């Protein structure tokens, strides 16, 4: 029965259909969504192909309503996670093996020679899995890692014996290989058989966990059998081939090649990021420690403003003794002294001016930082372009040197031509080395200004992008440094006001209460209860104020110094700005000449000199003179670009609103 709102009872069947049906015994939810689990075990095949087949059938045969989707978990999910970890573990293991081999033999040549045992052993592991009909599972992948380590040991045993025989005086490679292989045959076989027999019970297991043990043991046993056979035959042959070949590596080139291959081939190293001047300036303004410290100092001075009202400590006194008679009396008092109110207001004004000075100094530091970043940035551009020019000339003289050697060998030239070519290339090599050091120094300065861990480099083509700002309508007095000097004038005025306020009287206020016991003047007997009170008001007048007046005069003199310094720097700014404009005009004329005329002459000189030299119209000495003349023109053009950019940076530094983005 069901109760109605008016209290009547009616049967449930009159308002609902009641049926007994089968339903889910439990409703599971995950992430606020219902979930139904369909579980099954895989027998006779691997999980990967089973799930792939299942995915294909689900996509083609099941049409799920909107909002429904299928995910695959359990052993398949574990398999995917294990594969992702294995993709990291295998390269790391291979890398560590190569590193240890290099440090063991101190030779990249022999390290890679022993490293050939890894693909040889992998052949046997794959063949053994295929022979037993096993898939390439995660446990098999772990087996390959163990296999690679053991297989490399056999190579180490052989190569170390070959090296020992070579050090003892044997020179015939065939005898070294035969003798070394004969001596090390038993150690190599022992290494392989011990590992293989140790994994044999796992390879034949049929109990619980066999599906994990069997692939791992199969890979190790099969790989070691094949690797041992191939190592004893293939590795000695490779050793003979490698040792017969003449390598022309310079000293330490093996180390350089090793680390280059290691970082470029096995790790994704991000190259130096190329940034523009605007980006470099933004990074520097955000990270530079000098600017950060100045901002912290400004915050400190702002907080210090609240310290203007420094009131002396309140004085509390208490006295007990025979003050009025032989009876014991008590007396207590409190007093407080304060400066004249104008003293506090003058001091607050001084602290406020000091805080404003710190804020303006932040702008000065930022302006200096912009200028420094621009100077270092374009110095790096200059050095990079100078380096490119030297490398081009080095290639040019290298070609000339090769031809000089050939001409000298066939008797068409004398020793002077060859010596001149060698000397020219040697000078370029010295200049390149010096330039590399200059680049390292400038890069360190650039990194220091930006204060970032990321290695940044400049855009070499950025040499013509710096534009000249204009001071039209912007007074030079708005420059942060001049504003900073002007604020120092205001500080000196505030300091004078503080010193003058110290001539004002100070104020003091006190209150005393006392209790006396005995007969008073009014013939009344008093007990010790406090009942006598007094208030003290005082004024401190600086009568001896000669020293303070001297401080006031000194402060006024300092105020005159600050004013004179501001006027001097203002005039100096105007003169320097005009000088920078003249410098820019001078170097800009040179740049325009080289762009319009000089660089065209370079092409003409180079092409004509080469044709005439090859045609026999000029000798090598004339060719060298013409080539050096073309190089000198290119070098002067780069120098002119550098000087023009420096003059532009100087001009732009006078603009209080210059932001180094070319606008």
PDB file of N, CA and C in Angstrom, residues 43 96 98 137 140 151 162 184 249 299 302 319 360 396 402 406 428 466 476 480 558 577 593 597-598 620 663:
ATOM      1  N   UNK A  43      45.667 -17.322 -23.428  1.00  0.00           N
ATOM      2  CA  UNK A  43      46.413 -18.577 -23.447  1.00  0.00           C
ATOM      3  C   UNK A  43      46.847 -18.872 -24.878  1.00  0.00           C
ATOM      4  N   UNK A  96      75.975   3.163 -21.511  1.00  0.00           N
ATOM      5  CA  UNK A  96      76.905   2.892 -20.416  1.00  0.00           C
ATOM      6  C   UNK A  96      77.968   1.877 -20.821  1.00  0.00           C
ATOM      7  N   UNK A  98      79.191   1.464 -23.836  1.00  0.00           N
ATOM      8  CA  UNK A  98      80.149   2.162 -24.683  1.00  0.00           C
ATOM      9  C   UNK A  98      81.064   3.067 -23.870  1.00  0.00           C
ATOM     10  N   UNK A 137      58.859 -10.389 -25.950  1.00  0.00           N
ATOM     11  CA  UNK A 137      58.149  -9.821 -24.805  1.00  0.00           C
ATOM     12  C   UNK A 137      59.073  -8.915 -23.995  1.00  0.00           C
ATOM     13  N   UNK A 140      61.912 -10.842 -22.528  1.00  0.00           N
ATOM     14  CA  UNK A 140      62.941 -11.066 -23.545  1.00  0.00           C
ATOM     15  C   UNK A 140      63.799  -9.823 -23.713  1.00  0.00           C
ATOM     16  N   UNK A 151      78.084 -10.652 -23.483  1.00  0.00           N
ATOM     17  CA  UNK A 151      78.733 -10.776 -24.786  1.00  0.00           C
ATOM     18  C   UNK A 151      79.916  -9.833 -24.910  1.00  0.00           C
ATOM     19  N   UNK A 162      95.106  -9.264 -27.107  1.00  0.00           N
ATOM     20  CA  UNK A 162      95.783  -8.772 -28.309  1.00  0.00           C
ATOM     21  C   UNK A 162      96.671  -7.573 -27.980  1.00  0.00           C
ATOM     22  N   UNK A 184      93.177 -17.297 -25.076  1.00  0.00           N
ATOM     23  CA  UNK A 184      91.933 -16.861 -24.439  1.00  0.00           C
ATOM     24  C   UNK A 184      90.719 -17.710 -24.828  1.00  0.00           C
ATOM     25  N   UNK A 249      93.589  10.600 -36.883  1.00  0.00           N
ATOM     26  CA  UNK A 249      93.066  11.416 -35.787  1.00  0.00           C
ATOM     27  C   UNK A 249      94.196  12.132 -35.090  1.00  0.00           C
ATOM     28  N   UNK A 299      62.666  48.972  -2.263  1.00  0.00           N
ATOM     29  CA  UNK A 299      61.660  48.461  -1.318  1.00  0.00           C
ATOM     30  C   UNK A 299      62.090  48.698   0.128  1.00  0.00           C
ATOM     31  N   UNK A 302      61.531  52.280   1.014  1.00  0.00           N
ATOM     32  CA  UNK A 302      60.107  52.574   1.158  1.00  0.00           C
ATOM     33  C   UNK A 302      59.609  52.165   2.540  1.00  0.00           C
ATOM     34  N   UNK A 319      60.743  54.792  43.699  1.00  0.00           N
ATOM     35  CA  UNK A 319      61.641  55.138  44.809  1.00  0.00           C
ATOM     36  C   UNK A 319      61.003  54.684  46.108  1.00  0.00           C
ATOM     37  N   UNK A 360      64.368  55.996  -8.825  1.00  0.00           N
ATOM     38  CA  UNK A 360      64.996  56.545 -10.036  1.00  0.00           C
ATOM     39  C   UNK A 360      66.295  55.817 -10.370  1.00  0.00           C
ATOM     40  N   UNK A 396      90.071  29.908 -48.891  1.00  0.00           N
ATOM     41  CA  UNK A 396      90.684  30.437 -50.109  1.00  0.00           C
ATOM     42  C   UNK A 396      92.181  30.139 -50.138  1.00  0.00           C
ATOM     43  N   UNK A 402      97.222  24.214 -51.679  1.00  0.00           N
ATOM     44  CA  UNK A 402      97.234  22.931 -52.390  1.00  0.00           C
ATOM     45  C   UNK A 402      97.816  23.091 -53.794  1.00  0.00           C
ATOM     46  N   UNK A 406     101.342  21.511 -55.450  1.00  0.00           N
ATOM     47  CA  UNK A 406     101.399  20.795 -56.729  1.00  0.00           C
ATOM     48  C   UNK A 406     102.378  21.472 -57.696  1.00  0.00           C
ATOM     49  N   UNK A 428      96.165  33.368 -40.655  1.00  0.00           N
ATOM     50  CA  UNK A 428      94.708  33.287 -40.510  1.00  0.00           C
ATOM     51  C   UNK A 428      94.345  32.336 -39.370  1.00  0.00           C
ATOM     52  N   UNK A 466      69.675  47.692 -36.243  1.00  0.00           N
ATOM     53  CA  UNK A 466      69.611  48.720 -35.212  1.00  0.00           C
ATOM     54  C   UNK A 466      69.315  50.065 -35.854  1.00  0.00           C
ATOM     55  N   UNK A 476      66.003  66.158 -22.881  1.00  0.00           N
ATOM     56  CA  UNK A 476      67.050  65.295 -22.366  1.00  0.00           C
ATOM     57  C   UNK A 476      67.015  65.233 -20.845  1.00  0.00           C
ATOM     58  N   UNK A 480      66.821  59.033 -17.182  1.00  0.00           N
ATOM     59  CA  UNK A 480      66.845  58.521 -15.801  1.00  0.00           C
ATOM     60  C   UNK A 480      68.033  59.021 -14.983  1.00  0.00           C
ATOM     61  N   UNK A 558      76.428  71.437   0.624  1.00  0.00           N
ATOM     62  CA  UNK A 558      76.209  70.186  -0.112  1.00  0.00           C
ATOM     63  C   UNK A 558      75.074  70.346  -1.115  1.00  0.00           C
ATOM     64  N   UNK A 577      75.909  63.973 -26.670  1.00  0.00           N
ATOM     65  CA  UNK A 577      74.895  63.604 -27.662  1.00  0.00           C
ATOM     66  C   UNK A 577      75.279  64.160 -29.042  1.00  0.00           C
ATOM     67  N   UNK A 593      79.448  53.800 -48.258  1.00  0.00           N
ATOM     68  CA  UNK A 593      80.442  53.645 -49.328  1.00  0.00           C
ATOM     69  C   UNK A 593      80.718  52.167 -49.598  1.00  0.00           C
ATOM     70  N   UNK A 597      79.776  50.707 -53.070  1.00  0.00           N
ATOM     71  CA  UNK A 597      80.930  50.647 -53.969  1.00  0.00           C
ATOM     72  C   UNK A 597      81.956  49.600 -53.540  1.00  0.00           C
ATOM     73  N   UNK A 598      82.389  49.666 -52.296  1.00  0.00           N
ATOM     74  CA  UNK A 598      83.513  48.855 -51.845  1.00  0.00           C
ATOM     75  C   UNK A 598      83.304  47.361 -52.013  1.00  0.00           C
ATOM     76  N   UNK A 620     102.133  34.693 -58.288  1.00  0.00           N
ATOM     77  CA  UNK A 620     101.508  34.426 -56.989  1.00  0.00           C
ATOM     78  C   UNK A 620     101.599  35.634 -56.065  1.00  0.00           C
ATOM     79  N   UNK A 663      62.369  50.585 -32.560  1.00  0.00           N
ATOM     80  CA  UNK A 663      61.254  51.524 -32.761  1.00  0.00           C
ATOM     81  C   UNK A 663      61.620  52.882 -32.170  1.00  0.00           C
TER      82      UNK A 663
END
